Amino acid sequence: MLIKTIVCTGSPELVLLCFLLLALSACSRKDTSPPVAEIIPHDVGVQGEKLIDNYFWLRERNNPEVIAYLEAENAYTETIMKHTEVLQEKLYAEMVSRIKETDFDVPQKWGDYYYYKRTEKGLQYPIYCRKQGNLDSAEEVILDLNELAQGEDYFRVGVFKISPNHQLLAFSIDTTGSETYTIHIKDLKTGELLADQIPNTYYSVQWANDNRTLFYNILDDARRPFKLFKHKLGSDPAADKLVHFEEDDAYFLSLDKSKSRKYIFLTLGSITTSEVWYLDADRPDGKFKLIHPRQHMMEYYVEHHGDKFYILTNDDAIDFKLVAASVNRPARKYWTEIIPHQLYRKLDEIELFQNHLVVYERARGLEKIRIRNLNSGQEHYVEFDEPAYAIRGGSNPDFHSQTLRFEFSSLVTPKSVFDYDMEVRTRDLRKREEVLGGYDPQQYTSERIFAETQDGTQVPISLVYKKDLVKNGRNPLFLYGYGSYGSTREPDFDPNRISLLDRGFVYAIVHVRGGGALGRSWYEDGKLLKKKNTFTDFIACTEHLIGAGYTSKENLVAYGGSAGGLLMGAITNMRPELFKAIIAK
C-alpha cells in the first residue's frame, strides 16, 4: 500500500479542492502512479553544538534555485494529478454553486446606527455599510473594499474601528500578505481620507473617547507586536508618543476596550503568562495602571462593569475561575471569587452587559453559554439540542442591551445568527446561512462518540454522514486531527464538505489531547513530555472507528495541517497500515 503525503499552500478553496481530490481518488481507484521523485537539494546537518537549518534558503523567494525547486514540485503535482482534471472541474463547480454571492450580515445596532456588511455577485470583497435611526433609512457605504483593492495583487483589511462619536473610521490594510498593516483614517461625514497614515502596525487599534486619539501596536523584526504608541489626529505619525515597550521577546502586546467604553486595556501575554494594564478612555493623556504584575504560569483577563473589574484567571485554577475587584483597588490581594474553579469545566470568556454577565464555558467537550442576572443573581444556561455543535459570541457593542447575539452551527446546520433575550429567555433566529443547490440538513446526521485509549482516557469524536449510510466497514472516511496549543477544532458547518458526504464519506473530527476540547488539563496532557498522547489518541480513535464499522483501513484518509502536520508525521511512522492516504498540510 502506498501512503501519499501531500503538502499544500494557497487559498482555502484550492487547498480543500486538492484534499478532496486526493481523498476521492485514493479511496476510489487503485494507485498506479510512479513513486515520488526525491527532490531534496540540501541535507540537515549539525555543526558543533548548533543545529544548522539547511532549508532556511527556501525563504529566499527570488533565488533561482528556490524557484526551480518549486517549479519541479508543481510539475510533479500536475503530472500526478493529471487523471483528476475532469473531477477537479466538477468539484470546483459544485463548491462554487453553493455560495450565495450576493448576501448581507444581520445589522447590529450601536448607538443611533445599524452596522452591517454585504457582498455582491462578481465582487471579491465585502462592502461595509450602515443606516441611521432605523433599517428603513438610506444606506451609507462606509468602506467598499473592492474599490480599495483595485490594482492590488493581494489585499486584506486588518482592523476596522468606528470612533465613539461614529464620525470617523480607523482601518488598516495589507497589500503584500506580510500581515503588516498601514492604518488609514476616514471622515465618515465627508467621505474623505485624512492625511494620517501609520505604517508597520498589527491587529490592535483602539480609540480614546475624545475621538481624536488612537492607540496602536507595531511589530519588531521578528514580527512580534512589542510597542504601544499614541497618535493624535492631524499630527505626524513619526512623532507619535511611545506608551509602552515590551522588552521580553516572549510577550506579545495587544489592546482591548471594555464594552462599557470606560477603559482601554493593554494586555502583555506569553503562552503561559499575562499581565494587564488599564487606562481611563476619557483621559488618553493619562498613564496606564497595572492590575497585577506578571507571575509565571498565571494568566488573567479583564473586563469592566460599574465600579468593578471582572477578572478571568487560572490562578490556582487550571480551568479558570472568575473573580472581581474594585477599580480603585484591583490588585490580586483584593480579588473576590464570583464563579469558583471546577475541574474539567473550562471558563473560556466572559461578556458584560449593564444587567447581565455572560460566561462562555466548555464541559465534556461541548460549549455552553451561562447567563447571570447581576441584579438578582439568578443563573441559567442557553439550551442546544444537537449532539455536536459550535457557538461563537456575536457582535454585541451595546452595553445597555438585554439581547445577546451569538452564532450557532453544527456539522449539519449552517451558521445561524440568534438574538437571545436574557430576561425573557427566548431566542430569535435572525439569519441562517443559505446553501444554494437544495441542501437539506434532514438528509444528514451527526454523532458525538468516545474512543477509549490504552490508559483509559475517553476521547471525543464528532461525526457527520448521510442518514442512509450503513456501518458495514466499507465507507470512505475523512479523519481530521490537530491537538496542539489548547486549540479546539469545533464541529461547525462547512458547505464544501457536502461534496464528500454526498459521495458516501463519513467526516470525523477527533478531539485529541493537546487541544482544548476538555479543558486546560486536556491541553497539558498532550504537550511536552506528554505529547505522545496526541498521537496515540488519534490512533485509538482510528481503531475505534474501524472497529465500529464506520470504515476500514483501506478506505481511511487522515488529514492535519500546521501543528496537525506533526500529528500526521507521527501516525505515518507509528501505524502506516491504518491509513489509505495521509494529508499533511
Coordinates of C-alpha atoms in Angstrom, one line a residue, residues 1 473 542 546 551-557 575-581:
M1 CA 0.0 0.0 0.0
G473 CA -16.9 -1.2 7.3
T542 CA -8.9 5.4 14.2
I546 CA -12.8 0.9 12.1
T551 CA -14.8 2.5 7.7
S552 CA -11.8 0.3 7.1
K553 CA -8.1 0.9 6.8
E554 CA -8.4 0.5 3.1
N555 CA -10.9 3.5 3.0
L556 CA -9.5 5.8 5.6
V557 CA -7.9 9.2 4.8
R575 CA 0.9 3.0 12.3
P576 CA 1.1 3.4 8.5
E577 CA -1.0 0.3 7.9
L578 CA -4.1 2.0 9.3
F579 CA -4.5 4.6 6.5
K580 CA -5.0 4.6 2.8
A581 CA -3.8 8.2 2.5

